[in-house]
Coordinates of C-alpha atoms in Angstrom, one line a residue:
M26 CA 14.0 -15.1 19.0
A27 CA 12.9 -15.3 15.4
L28 CA 9.1 -16.0 15.0
M29 CA 9.2 -17.4 11.5
G30 CA 11.3 -17.6 8.3
M31 CA 12.4 -19.5 5.2
R32 CA 15.2 -22.0 4.5
E33 CA 16.4 -22.4 0.9
V34 CA 12.9 -21.8 -0.5
S35 CA 12.4 -21.9 -4.3
W36 CA 9.2 -21.5 -6.2
G37 CA 8.3 -21.0 -9.9
F38 CA 7.3 -22.6 -13.2
D39 CA 10.0 -21.1 -15.3
D40 CA 13.8 -21.6 -15.3
P41 CA 15.1 -19.8 -13.5
P42 CA 12.4 -19.8 -10.8
L43 CA 10.6 -16.7 -9.6
I44 CA 12.0 -17.3 -6.1
E45 CA 15.3 -19.1 -5.8
N46 CA 17.0 -20.5 -2.7
I47 CA 15.7 -17.8 -0.3
S48 CA 16.5 -17.8 3.4
F49 CA 15.3 -15.2 5.8
Q50 CA 13.7 -14.8 9.3
I51 CA 11.7 -12.1 11.2
E52 CA 11.9 -11.3 14.9
K53 CA 9.2 -10.0 17.2
G54 CA 8.8 -6.2 16.9
E55 CA 10.1 -5.8 13.4
R56 CA 8.2 -4.0 10.7
V57 CA 9.6 -5.2 7.4
C58 CA 8.9 -3.7 4.0
L59 CA 9.3 -5.9 1.0
L60 CA 10.3 -4.1 -2.2
G61 CA 10.7 -5.2 -5.8
R62 CA 9.6 -4.5 -9.3
N63 CA 6.1 -5.5 -10.5
G64 CA 6.1 -9.2 -11.3
V65 CA 9.2 -10.2 -9.3
G66 CA 7.1 -12.3 -6.9
K67 CA 6.3 -10.1 -3.9
S68 CA 2.7 -11.3 -3.5
T69 CA 3.9 -14.9 -4.0
F70 CA 6.5 -14.4 -1.2
L71 CA 3.7 -13.4 1.1
K72 CA 1.5 -16.3 0.1
L73 CA 4.3 -18.7 0.9
L74 CA 4.8 -17.1 4.3
S75 CA 1.0 -17.3 5.1
G76 CA 0.9 -21.0 4.1
E77 CA -1.6 -20.3 1.2
M78 CA 1.0 -21.7 -1.2
A79 CA 3.6 -24.4 -0.7
P80 CA 7.2 -24.0 -1.9
D81 CA 8.6 -26.2 -4.7
S82 CA 11.6 -26.8 -2.4
G83 CA 12.9 -25.6 0.9
E84 CA 11.0 -25.0 4.1
V85 CA 8.8 -22.2 5.5
W86 CA 8.9 -22.5 9.3
R87 CA 7.2 -20.9 12.3
Q88 CA 7.8 -21.1 16.0
Q89 CA 5.2 -23.3 17.8
G90 CA 2.0 -21.3 18.4
V91 CA 2.9 -18.4 16.1
S92 CA -0.1 -17.3 14.1
V93 CA -0.2 -15.3 10.8
A94 CA -2.9 -13.3 9.2
S95 CA -2.8 -11.5 5.8
L96 CA -4.5 -8.6 3.9
K97 CA -4.4 -9.4 0.2
Q98 CA -4.0 -6.8 -2.6
D99 CA -7.3 -7.4 -4.2
V100 CA -10.7 -6.2 -2.7
L101 CA -12.9 -9.2 -1.9
T102 CA -16.0 -9.6 -4.2
G103 CA -19.2 -11.6 -3.8
F104 CA -19.5 -11.3 0.0
E105 CA -23.1 -10.3 1.0
G106 CA -22.9 -10.1 4.8
T107 CA -22.3 -7.3 7.3
I108 CA -18.9 -6.1 8.4
F109 CA -19.4 -8.1 11.7
D110 CA -19.9 -11.3 9.5
L111 CA -16.8 -10.5 7.6
V112 CA -14.6 -10.1 10.6
A113 CA -16.1 -13.1 12.3
Q114 CA -15.5 -15.1 9.1
G115 CA -11.8 -15.0 9.8
L116 CA -12.3 -17.0 13.0
G117 CA -13.5 -20.2 11.3
D118 CA -16.4 -22.3 12.6
Q119 CA -16.6 -20.2 15.8
G120 CA -17.0 -17.1 13.6
K121 CA -20.0 -18.6 11.8
I122 CA -21.7 -19.3 15.2
M123 CA -21.0 -15.7 16.3
S124 CA -22.5 -14.3 13.1
E125 CA -25.7 -16.3 13.5
Y126 CA -26.0 -15.4 17.1
N127 CA -25.4 -11.7 16.3
H128 CA -28.1 -11.7 13.6
L129 CA -30.7 -13.4 16.0
S130 CA -29.8 -10.8 18.7
K131 CA -30.4 -7.9 16.2
M132 CA -33.9 -9.2 15.1
P133 CA -36.5 -7.9 17.7
E134 CA -39.5 -9.0 15.6
T135 CA -38.5 -12.7 16.1
A136 CA -36.8 -12.3 19.5
H137 CA -39.7 -14.0 21.4
A138 CA -40.5 -16.7 18.8
P139 CA -40.0 -20.2 20.3
D140 CA -37.7 -21.3 17.4
S141 CA -35.6 -18.2 17.8
I142 CA -35.3 -18.6 21.6
Q143 CA -34.3 -22.3 21.2
R144 CA -31.8 -21.5 18.5
R145 CA -30.2 -18.7 20.6
G146 CA -29.9 -21.1 23.5
Q147 CA -28.1 -23.6 21.3
L148 CA -25.7 -21.0 20.0
Q149 CA -25.0 -19.6 23.5
H150 CA -24.1 -23.2 24.5
L151 CA -21.7 -23.5 21.6
L152 CA -20.1 -20.2 22.4
D153 CA -19.7 -21.3 26.0
I154 CA -17.5 -24.1 24.6
D155 CA -13.9 -23.3 23.7
D156 CA -14.1 -19.7 25.1
G157 CA -16.3 -18.4 22.2
W158 CA -17.4 -15.4 24.2
S159 CA -13.8 -14.0 24.4
L160 CA -13.7 -14.3 20.6
F161 CA -17.0 -12.4 20.3
N162 CA -15.6 -9.6 22.5
R163 CA -12.5 -9.6 20.5
V164 CA -14.5 -8.9 17.3
E165 CA -16.5 -6.1 18.9
N166 CA -13.3 -4.6 20.3
V167 CA -11.4 -4.5 17.0
L168 CA -14.4 -3.1 15.2
S169 CA -14.6 -0.4 17.8
R170 CA -10.9 0.4 17.4
T171 CA -11.0 0.6 13.6
G172 CA -14.2 2.8 13.7
L173 CA -16.4 0.5 11.6
D174 CA -20.2 0.0 11.9
P175 CA -20.6 -3.8 12.6
E176 CA -24.1 -3.8 10.9
A177 CA -23.1 -2.0 7.7
K178 CA -23.4 -4.2 4.5
F179 CA -20.0 -5.0 3.0
T180 CA -21.3 -4.5 -0.5
D181 CA -22.5 -1.0 0.2
L182 CA -19.0 0.2 1.2
S183 CA -16.6 2.2 -0.9
A184 CA -13.4 0.5 -2.1
G185 CA -11.4 2.2 0.6
M186 CA -13.8 1.2 3.4
K187 CA -13.8 -2.4 2.1
R188 CA -10.0 -2.4 2.5
R189 CA -10.4 -1.2 6.0
A190 CA -13.0 -3.9 6.8
L191 CA -10.6 -6.6 5.4
F192 CA -7.8 -5.1 7.4
T193 CA -10.0 -5.4 10.5
R194 CA -10.8 -9.1 9.6
A195 CA -7.0 -9.8 9.7
L196 CA -6.7 -7.9 13.0
G197 CA -9.6 -9.9 14.5
Q198 CA -7.5 -13.1 14.2
A199 CA -5.1 -11.6 16.7
P200 CA -2.0 -12.7 14.7
D201 CA 1.5 -12.7 16.0
I202 CA 2.6 -11.6 12.4
L203 CA 0.5 -9.5 10.0
L204 CA 1.1 -9.7 6.3
L205 CA -0.1 -6.6 4.3
D206 CA 0.0 -6.6 0.5
E207 CA -0.4 -2.9 -0.7
P208 CA -2.4 -1.9 2.4
T209 CA -2.9 1.7 1.2
N210 CA -4.5 0.8 -2.2
H211 CA -7.9 2.6 -2.6
F212 CA -7.2 4.7 0.5
D213 CA -7.4 8.5 0.5
I214 CA -4.7 10.5 2.4
E215 CA -6.8 10.7 5.6
S216 CA -7.3 6.9 5.6
I217 CA -3.6 6.3 5.0
L218 CA -2.7 8.5 7.9
W219 CA -5.2 6.6 10.1
M220 CA -3.6 3.3 9.1
E221 CA -0.1 4.6 9.8
E222 CA -1.1 5.7 13.3
F223 CA -3.0 2.4 13.9
V224 CA 0.0 0.3 12.8
L225 CA 2.4 2.2 15.0
R226 CA 0.1 2.0 18.0
H227 CA -1.3 -1.5 17.8
I228 CA 0.7 -3.8 15.6
K229 CA 4.0 -5.3 16.8
T230 CA 5.3 -7.4 13.9
L231 CA 4.4 -7.2 10.3
I232 CA 5.7 -7.7 6.7
F233 CA 4.2 -5.3 4.1
V234 CA 4.4 -4.5 0.4
T235 CA 3.7 -0.9 -0.6
H236 CA 4.5 1.6 -3.3
D237 CA 3.7 4.5 -1.0
R238 CA 7.1 5.9 -0.1
A239 CA 5.9 8.2 2.8
F240 CA 4.1 5.2 4.4
L241 CA 7.2 3.0 3.9
K242 CA 9.5 5.6 5.6
N243 CA 7.1 6.2 8.5
I244 CA 6.4 2.5 9.2
S245 CA 9.4 0.2 8.3
T246 CA 12.3 -0.7 10.5
R247 CA 13.9 -2.9 7.9
V248 CA 13.8 -3.3 4.1
L249 CA 13.8 -6.5 2.1
E250 CA 14.4 -6.4 -1.7
L251 CA 13.3 -9.2 -4.0
D252 CA 15.3 -8.9 -7.3
R253 CA 15.8 -11.7 -9.9
G254 CA 14.8 -14.4 -7.4
V255 CA 17.2 -13.3 -4.7
L256 CA 16.2 -11.7 -1.4
T257 CA 18.5 -9.1 0.2
S258 CA 18.0 -7.6 3.6
Y259 CA 18.9 -4.0 4.4
E260 CA 18.6 -3.2 8.2
C261 CA 18.3 0.5 7.7
D262 CA 15.8 3.2 6.7
Y263 CA 14.6 3.7 3.1
D264 CA 16.9 6.6 2.3
T265 CA 19.9 4.6 3.4
Y266 CA 18.6 1.6 1.5
L267 CA 18.6 3.6 -1.7
K268 CA 22.3 4.5 -1.3
R269 CA 23.3 0.9 -0.4
K270 CA 21.3 -0.5 -3.3
Q271 CA 22.9 1.8 -5.8
A272 CA 26.3 1.0 -4.5
A273 CA 25.5 -2.8 -4.8
L274 CA 24.3 -2.3 -8.4
D275 CA 27.5 -0.3 -9.2
A276 CA 29.6 -3.1 -7.8
E277 CA 27.6 -5.8 -9.7
E278 CA 28.0 -3.8 -12.9
N279 CA 31.7 -3.4 -12.4
Q280 CA 32.1 -7.1 -11.6
N281 CA 30.1 -8.2 -14.7
R282 CA 32.2 -5.9 -16.9
Q283 CA 35.4 -7.4 -15.7
F284 CA 34.0 -10.9 -16.1
D285 CA 32.8 -10.2 -19.7
K286 CA 36.2 -8.8 -20.6
K287 CA 38.0 -11.9 -19.4
L288 CA 35.4 -14.1 -21.1
T289 CA 36.0 -12.3 -24.4
Q290 CA 39.7 -12.8 -24.1
E291 CA 39.3 -16.5 -23.4
E292 CA 37.0 -16.9 -26.4
I293 CA 39.6 -15.3 -28.6
W294 CA 42.2 -17.6 -27.2
I295 CA 40.2 -20.8 -27.8
R296 CA 39.4 -19.8 -31.4
Q297 CA 43.1 -19.3 -32.2
G298 CA 43.7 -22.9 -31.5
V299 CA 45.5 -24.7 -28.7
K300 CA 49.2 -24.3 -29.6
A301 CA 50.7 -26.0 -26.6
R302 CA 50.3 -29.5 -25.4
R303 CA 46.8 -30.6 -24.8
T304 CA 47.3 -31.5 -21.1
R305 CA 48.8 -28.1 -20.5
N306 CA 45.6 -26.3 -21.6
E307 CA 42.9 -28.6 -20.3
G308 CA 42.5 -26.5 -17.1
R309 CA 42.1 -23.4 -19.1
V310 CA 39.5 -25.0 -21.4
T311 CA 37.6 -26.3 -18.4
A312 CA 37.7 -22.8 -16.8
L313 CA 36.3 -21.3 -20.0
E314 CA 33.4 -23.8 -20.0
K315 CA 32.6 -22.8 -16.5
M316 CA 32.6 -19.1 -17.4
R317 CA 30.3 -19.8 -20.3
E318 CA 27.9 -21.6 -18.0
A319 CA 28.1 -18.8 -15.5
F320 CA 27.4 -16.2 -18.2
R321 CA 24.3 -18.2 -19.4
A322 CA 23.0 -18.5 -15.8
R323 CA 23.4 -14.8 -15.1
R324 CA 20.0 -13.2 -14.3
K325 CA 20.2 -9.7 -15.8
K326 CA 18.5 -6.8 -14.0
I327 CA 15.0 -6.0 -15.3
G328 CA 15.3 -3.0 -17.6
N329 CA 13.9 0.5 -16.7
V330 CA 10.8 1.9 -18.3
R331 CA 11.8 4.4 -21.0
M332 CA 9.0 6.9 -21.1
Q333 CA 8.6 9.7 -23.6
V334 CA 5.7 12.1 -24.1
Q335 CA 4.7 13.3 -27.6
E336 CA 4.5 17.0 -27.0
A337 CA 2.1 19.0 -29.2
E338 CA 2.5 22.7 -30.0
R339 CA 2.5 25.0 -27.1
T340 CA -0.8 26.3 -25.7
G341 CA -1.4 30.0 -25.1
K342 CA -0.3 31.4 -21.8
L343 CA -3.7 30.8 -20.3
V344 CA -4.7 27.1 -20.2
I345 CA -7.9 27.0 -18.1
E346 CA -9.9 29.7 -16.3
A347 CA -12.8 28.8 -14.0
K348 CA -15.1 31.5 -12.5
E349 CA -17.6 31.0 -9.7
I350 CA -18.2 27.4 -10.3
S351 CA -20.9 25.6 -8.3
F352 CA -22.1 22.0 -8.6
S353 CA -24.3 19.8 -6.5
Y354 CA -25.2 16.1 -6.6
D355 CA -28.5 15.1 -5.1
H356 CA -28.7 18.4 -3.3
T357 CA -25.2 17.8 -1.8
P358 CA -22.8 20.6 -2.7
V359 CA -19.6 19.3 -4.5
L360 CA -18.3 22.7 -5.5
K361 CA -19.3 26.1 -4.2
E362 CA -18.3 29.3 -6.0
F363 CA -14.9 27.8 -7.0
S364 CA -12.5 29.9 -9.1
T365 CA -9.0 29.3 -10.4
V366 CA -6.7 30.2 -13.2
I367 CA -4.2 27.5 -14.6
M368 CA -1.3 28.8 -16.7
R369 CA 1.0 27.1 -19.1
G370 CA 3.5 25.0 -17.3
D371 CA 1.6 24.7 -14.0
K372 CA 1.5 21.3 -12.3
V373 CA -1.5 21.3 -10.1
G374 CA -2.3 18.6 -7.5
I375 CA -5.9 17.8 -6.3
I376 CA -6.4 16.5 -2.8
G377 CA -9.5 15.3 -1.0
P378 CA -11.2 12.3 0.6
N379 CA -12.6 9.4 -1.5
G380 CA -16.0 10.4 -3.0
V381 CA -15.7 14.1 -2.4
G382 CA -15.8 15.0 -6.1
K383 CA -12.1 15.2 -7.4
S384 CA -13.0 13.4 -10.7
T385 CA -16.1 15.6 -11.0
L386 CA -13.8 18.7 -10.7
L387 CA -11.6 17.3 -13.4
G388 CA -14.7 16.7 -15.6
I389 CA -15.9 20.3 -15.1
L390 CA -12.4 21.8 -15.8
L391 CA -12.2 19.7 -19.0
K392 CA -15.8 20.8 -20.0
E393 CA -17.0 17.2 -19.9
I394 CA -19.5 18.1 -17.1
S395 CA -21.6 21.2 -17.1
P396 CA -21.6 23.1 -13.8
D397 CA -24.8 24.4 -12.1
S398 CA -23.5 27.9 -12.3
G399 CA -20.3 29.7 -13.3
N400 CA -18.2 29.1 -16.5
V401 CA -15.0 27.5 -17.6
R402 CA -12.8 29.0 -20.4
H403 CA -10.0 27.1 -22.2
G404 CA -7.0 28.7 -23.8
T405 CA -5.9 28.2 -27.4
N406 CA -4.5 25.1 -29.0
L407 CA -5.3 22.8 -26.0
Q408 CA -4.6 19.1 -26.6
I409 CA -5.3 16.9 -23.6
A410 CA -4.2 13.4 -22.8
Y411 CA -6.3 11.9 -20.0
F412 CA -5.2 9.0 -17.6
D413 CA -8.4 7.5 -16.1
Q414 CA -8.0 5.6 -12.8
L415 CA -10.8 3.2 -13.9
R416 CA -8.8 2.3 -17.0
M417 CA -11.9 2.8 -19.2
A418 CA -9.5 3.5 -22.2
L419 CA -8.4 -0.1 -22.1
D420 CA -10.4 -2.9 -23.8
E421 CA -9.9 -5.9 -21.5
D422 CA -10.8 -8.4 -24.3
K423 CA -8.3 -7.2 -26.8
T424 CA -4.5 -7.9 -26.6
V425 CA -1.9 -5.5 -25.4
V426 CA -0.8 -4.8 -29.0
E427 CA -4.4 -4.2 -30.2
N428 CA -5.0 -1.6 -27.5
I429 CA -2.0 0.4 -28.6
G430 CA -2.1 0.0 -32.4
E431 CA -5.9 -0.2 -32.8
G432 CA -5.4 -2.6 -35.8
N433 CA -2.1 -1.1 -37.0
D434 CA 1.4 -2.6 -36.5
F435 CA 3.0 0.9 -36.5
I436 CA 2.4 4.2 -34.7
V437 CA 3.7 7.6 -35.4
F438 CA 5.7 8.8 -32.4
N439 CA 7.3 12.3 -32.4
G440 CA 7.1 12.4 -36.2
E441 CA 8.7 9.0 -36.7
K442 CA 7.1 5.6 -37.7
R443 CA 7.6 3.1 -34.9
H444 CA 6.5 -0.6 -34.4
V445 CA 4.0 -1.0 -31.7
I446 CA 6.0 -3.8 -30.0
S447 CA 9.1 -1.6 -29.9
H448 CA 7.1 1.1 -28.2
L449 CA 5.7 -1.5 -25.7
K450 CA 9.2 -2.7 -24.9
D451 CA 10.0 0.7 -23.5
F452 CA 7.2 -0.1 -20.9
L453 CA 8.7 -3.5 -20.1
F454 CA 6.3 -5.7 -22.1
S455 CA 8.0 -8.7 -23.7
P456 CA 6.9 -9.8 -27.2
Q457 CA 5.0 -12.7 -25.6
R458 CA 3.3 -10.4 -23.1
C459 CA 2.3 -8.1 -25.9
R460 CA 0.1 -10.7 -27.5
M461 CA -1.9 -11.5 -24.3
P462 CA -5.4 -10.2 -23.6
V463 CA -5.4 -7.3 -21.2
H464 CA -7.6 -9.0 -18.6
V465 CA -4.8 -11.4 -17.6
L466 CA -2.4 -8.5 -16.8
S467 CA -1.6 -7.5 -13.2
G468 CA -2.6 -4.1 -11.9
G469 CA 0.8 -2.7 -12.4
E470 CA 1.0 -3.9 -16.0
K471 CA -2.4 -2.4 -16.8
N472 CA -1.2 0.9 -15.5
R473 CA 2.0 0.7 -17.5
L474 CA -0.1 -0.2 -20.6
L475 CA -2.4 2.8 -20.0
L476 CA 0.7 5.1 -19.7
A477 CA 2.0 3.6 -23.0
K478 CA -1.4 4.3 -24.7
L479 CA -1.6 7.8 -23.1
F480 CA 1.9 8.8 -24.4
T481 CA 1.1 7.9 -28.0
Q482 CA -1.1 10.9 -28.1
P483 CA 0.4 14.3 -28.9
S484 CA -0.5 16.5 -26.0
N485 CA 0.4 19.8 -24.2
M486 CA -1.7 19.0 -21.2
L487 CA -1.7 15.8 -19.1
V488 CA -4.7 15.0 -16.8
L489 CA -3.7 12.1 -14.5
D490 CA -6.4 10.6 -12.2
E491 CA -4.5 8.3 -9.7
P492 CA -1.6 7.4 -12.0
T493 CA 0.5 5.9 -9.2
N494 CA -1.8 3.0 -8.3
D495 CA -0.1 -0.4 -8.5
L496 CA 3.2 1.0 -10.0
D497 CA 6.4 -0.2 -8.4
I498 CA 8.6 2.5 -6.8
E499 CA 11.2 2.5 -9.6
T500 CA 8.6 3.0 -12.3
L501 CA 7.0 5.7 -10.1
E502 CA 10.2 7.6 -9.8
L503 CA 10.8 7.4 -13.5
L504 CA 7.3 8.8 -14.1
E505 CA 8.1 11.6 -11.8
E506 CA 11.2 12.5 -13.8
L507 CA 9.3 12.4 -17.1
L508 CA 6.5 14.7 -15.7
F509 CA 9.0 17.0 -14.2
E510 CA 10.7 17.5 -17.6
F511 CA 7.3 17.9 -19.4
S512 CA 7.0 21.5 -20.5
G513 CA 3.2 21.5 -20.8
T514 CA 0.5 21.7 -18.1
I515 CA -0.4 18.9 -15.7
L516 CA -3.5 18.2 -13.5
I517 CA -2.9 15.3 -11.0
V518 CA -5.3 13.6 -8.6
S519 CA -3.3 11.5 -6.2
H520 CA -3.2 10.2 -2.6
D521 CA 0.6 9.6 -2.8
R522 CA 2.1 12.3 -0.5
A523 CA 5.7 11.8 -1.8
F524 CA 4.5 12.0 -5.4
L525 CA 2.7 15.3 -4.7
N526 CA 5.6 16.8 -2.9
N527 CA 8.0 16.0 -5.8
M528 CA 5.7 17.0 -8.6
V529 CA 3.2 19.8 -8.1
T530 CA 3.6 23.6 -8.0
S531 CA 0.2 24.1 -6.3
T532 CA -2.6 22.1 -4.8
L533 CA -6.4 22.3 -4.9
V534 CA -7.7 20.9 -1.6
F535 CA -11.4 19.9 -1.0
E536 CA -12.4 21.2 2.5
V537 CA -15.8 21.5 4.1
S538 CA -19.2 21.8 2.3
G539 CA -17.9 22.0 -1.3
Q540 CA -15.2 24.6 -0.5
V541 CA -12.0 24.1 -2.6
T542 CA -9.0 26.1 -1.6
E543 CA -5.8 26.6 -3.6
Y544 CA -2.4 26.4 -1.8
A545 CA 1.2 26.9 -3.1
G546 CA 3.5 23.9 -3.2
G547 CA 2.8 20.2 -2.5
Y548 CA 1.3 18.1 0.3
D549 CA 3.8 19.1 3.0
D550 CA 3.4 22.8 2.0
W551 CA -0.4 22.5 2.4
L552 CA 0.1 21.0 5.9
T553 CA 2.0 24.1 7.0
Q554 CA -0.4 26.6 5.3
R555 CA -3.8 25.1 6.1
P556 CA -5.9 26.6 9.0
Q557 CA -5.1 24.8 12.3
S558 CA -8.7 24.4 13.3
D559 CA -9.6 22.7 16.6
V560 CA -10.8 19.7 14.5
I561 CA -7.4 19.2 12.9
Q562 CA -5.5 19.6 16.1
S563 CA -7.9 17.2 17.9
R564 CA -6.9 14.4 15.4
Q565 CA -3.5 14.0 17.1
K566 CA -5.3 12.7 20.2
K567 CA -8.3 11.2 18.6
A568 CA -8.5 7.9 20.4
P569 CA -8.1 9.3 24.0
E570 CA -10.6 12.1 23.3
K571 CA -13.2 9.5 22.1
I572 CA -12.7 7.7 25.3
K573 CA -13.1 10.9 27.3
Q574 CA -16.3 11.7 25.5
K575 CA -17.6 8.2 26.1
F576 CA -16.8 8.6 29.8
R577 CA -18.8 11.9 29.9
Q578 CA -21.8 10.3 28.3
I579 CA -22.2 7.3 30.7
K580 CA -24.3 7.5 33.8
T581 CA -22.0 7.0 36.8
Q582 CA -24.4 7.7 39.7
K583 CA -24.8 4.0 40.3
L584 CA -21.1 3.3 40.6
T585 CA -19.3 3.4 43.9
F586 CA -17.3 6.5 44.8
K587 CA -14.0 4.6 44.1
E588 CA -15.3 3.3 40.8
K589 CA -16.4 6.8 39.8
Q590 CA -12.9 8.1 40.5
E591 CA -11.3 5.3 38.7
L592 CA -13.5 5.9 35.7
K593 CA -12.6 9.6 35.8
D594 CA -8.9 8.9 35.9
L595 CA -8.8 6.2 33.1
P596 CA -8.5 8.7 30.2
Q597 CA -5.4 10.2 31.6
I598 CA -3.9 6.8 32.4
I599 CA -4.5 5.5 28.9
D600 CA -3.2 8.7 27.4
K601 CA 0.0 8.4 29.4
F602 CA 0.5 4.7 28.5
E603 CA -0.1 5.4 24.8
S604 CA 2.3 8.3 24.8
R605 CA 4.9 6.0 26.3
Q606 CA 4.0 3.4 23.7
K607 CA 4.6 5.9 20.9
E608 CA 8.0 6.9 22.5
L609 CA 9.1 3.3 22.4
Y610 CA 7.9 2.8 18.8
D611 CA 9.9 5.9 17.8
I612 CA 13.0 4.4 19.5
M613 CA 12.5 1.0 17.7
S614 CA 11.9 2.9 14.3
D615 CA 15.4 4.3 14.5
P616 CA 17.6 2.6 11.9
L617 CA 20.3 2.3 14.5
F618 CA 18.1 0.5 17.0
Y619 CA 19.1 -3.0 16.0
K620 CA 22.8 -2.1 16.2
M621 CA 22.4 -1.5 20.0
E622 CA 23.6 -4.0 22.5
K623 CA 21.4 -7.1 22.8
E624 CA 20.5 -6.3 26.4
D625 CA 19.3 -2.9 25.5
I626 CA 17.2 -4.2 22.7
A627 CA 15.6 -6.8 24.9
R628 CA 15.0 -4.3 27.6
I629 CA 13.2 -1.9 25.3
K630 CA 11.1 -4.7 23.7
S631 CA 10.2 -5.8 27.2
Q632 CA 9.1 -2.3 28.2
L633 CA 6.9 -2.1 25.0
E634 CA 5.2 -5.4 25.9
E635 CA 4.5 -4.2 29.4
T636 CA 3.1 -0.9 28.1
E637 CA 0.9 -2.6 25.6
K638 CA -0.4 -5.0 28.3
A639 CA -1.1 -2.1 30.5
I640 CA -3.1 -0.3 27.7
E641 CA -5.1 -3.5 27.1
D642 CA -5.9 -4.0 30.8
A643 CA -7.0 -0.3 31.0
Y644 CA -9.4 -0.8 28.0
I645 CA -10.8 -4.0 29.6
R646 CA -11.3 -2.2 32.9
W647 CA -13.1 0.6 31.0
E648 CA -15.4 -1.9 29.3
A649 CA -16.2 -3.5 32.7
L650 CA -17.1 -0.2 34.3
D651 CA -19.0 0.9 31.2
G652 CA -21.0 -2.4 31.2
K653 CA -21.8 -2.2 34.9
S654 CA -23.1 1.4 34.5
S655 CA -25.1 0.4 31.4
D656 CA -26.6 -2.6 33.2
L657 CA -27.7 -0.5 36.2

């Protein structure tokens, strides 16, 4: 049975509207990916589903009792509380009571003050009402499962950890459907892998928007595409979607070509004059008027970005040589005796967790930062174009045109004079959008503008720090084609696994204590070449091992013999249930799953529900035994 959906929904200020007469529904257990170009209305679609916005016409419906929670694309600003406060905030008034009670419980200096004791008593009474303690336990449970420190200040977190905290807040609402808008933004590869595993293990039904193709392929069971106001459903995997989409575009192009040919013929006929009796031609004239109306109403496909690089003269064979480079920050080693040689034509990817020093490595290789020891040597005739993930090259207060032309209406591109607006059209900026200030642009538009500015510079070496952020998948694939054909040298910092696999010839990987190791090939090649240490292997069973470690640490001598044995067996029981859960998720992830018989689909979904209930019961039992042991 469908949980929620839309009936003939339209929304938008322009004519035609951004979303036009959309109907769709989602069933329990589906993981749906919403695709579309930047600006087509994907975030608006999610806001309509969540109830944050109301449609201009049509209806957004839910089954009775179905709850929805969402993770927005932007990182929350201005919140001063702890992570516990943030997660509790998602639970409304009860959450505020929980936050205050939690703060009073964590303040030993005032614990015995009469006012504090009285207030705690009042809060305890309020939590007793409406089952507040179960919500309190839910918040603690979800924080434990996502590995966050409840007492950490939200403002002190990195952008990636803030995203994880906001994701946890959505989970704390225990929604039936989760809406995720670019969930992997600001995440490093390890965090993306963590989210993939978490979603597959713990989230039944979700709709998500992403530009990360590897995440999309691993998570989605169905693809929705929003294009020119129309929503199309593809009940298949991403690779099959690409083939079906191309076939649909080819069919549309052929149909439009035939329509346009007939319209041209009818226009010629009408201009020659109606030679026969008027009544005999009225039907043909009426048909022509309808064709004209249909032609005017046709919504053309958004054009593709047309990227070109201004290539400078070739460098020498050697581009960059680094010898025995070491660098520390506040006595913490960032690089330790790092050496590399980058030759003309190399495309080098840089991989590592957030904050490890990837941008610092770029700065040292470009001689913008001096190392503590070692030296960097550049080859001859090196001309560098640098894409900065913080977009420092853009002036937010100036217009789009002013950022490119810098006061001039024309630029020189590959030896030819070209108007700035003509150059910006290649990056899908309309003349109206060109005259807007940069601060009103979306994240994807700002990245396209930065690429437009970058490629006005003649260069033989591109340095790209997170170039894929906020770009839609079509633009991302076109950027890949451009970079693949670029004859110069490229350095790329990216957390996009598919982008690295398709682009780079080698990778520099940050490992432990400032060690940076070079591997041939892209991300998947690194996975096969890296040392299979015990730490890496243990990640595959991270959650069960953490439980086992917890069991080893607790004091069980006060438990009964039967309880001791139960506590000892719980890790294996949970491990078994979670393995079965993963098997069922794998079955449901198969593109052919929803083509099975209805009885088989219902049986597998029922087994998944039973398995998840068993896992939840096992965790609750563990918490009960753990609490009993701690109390004793």
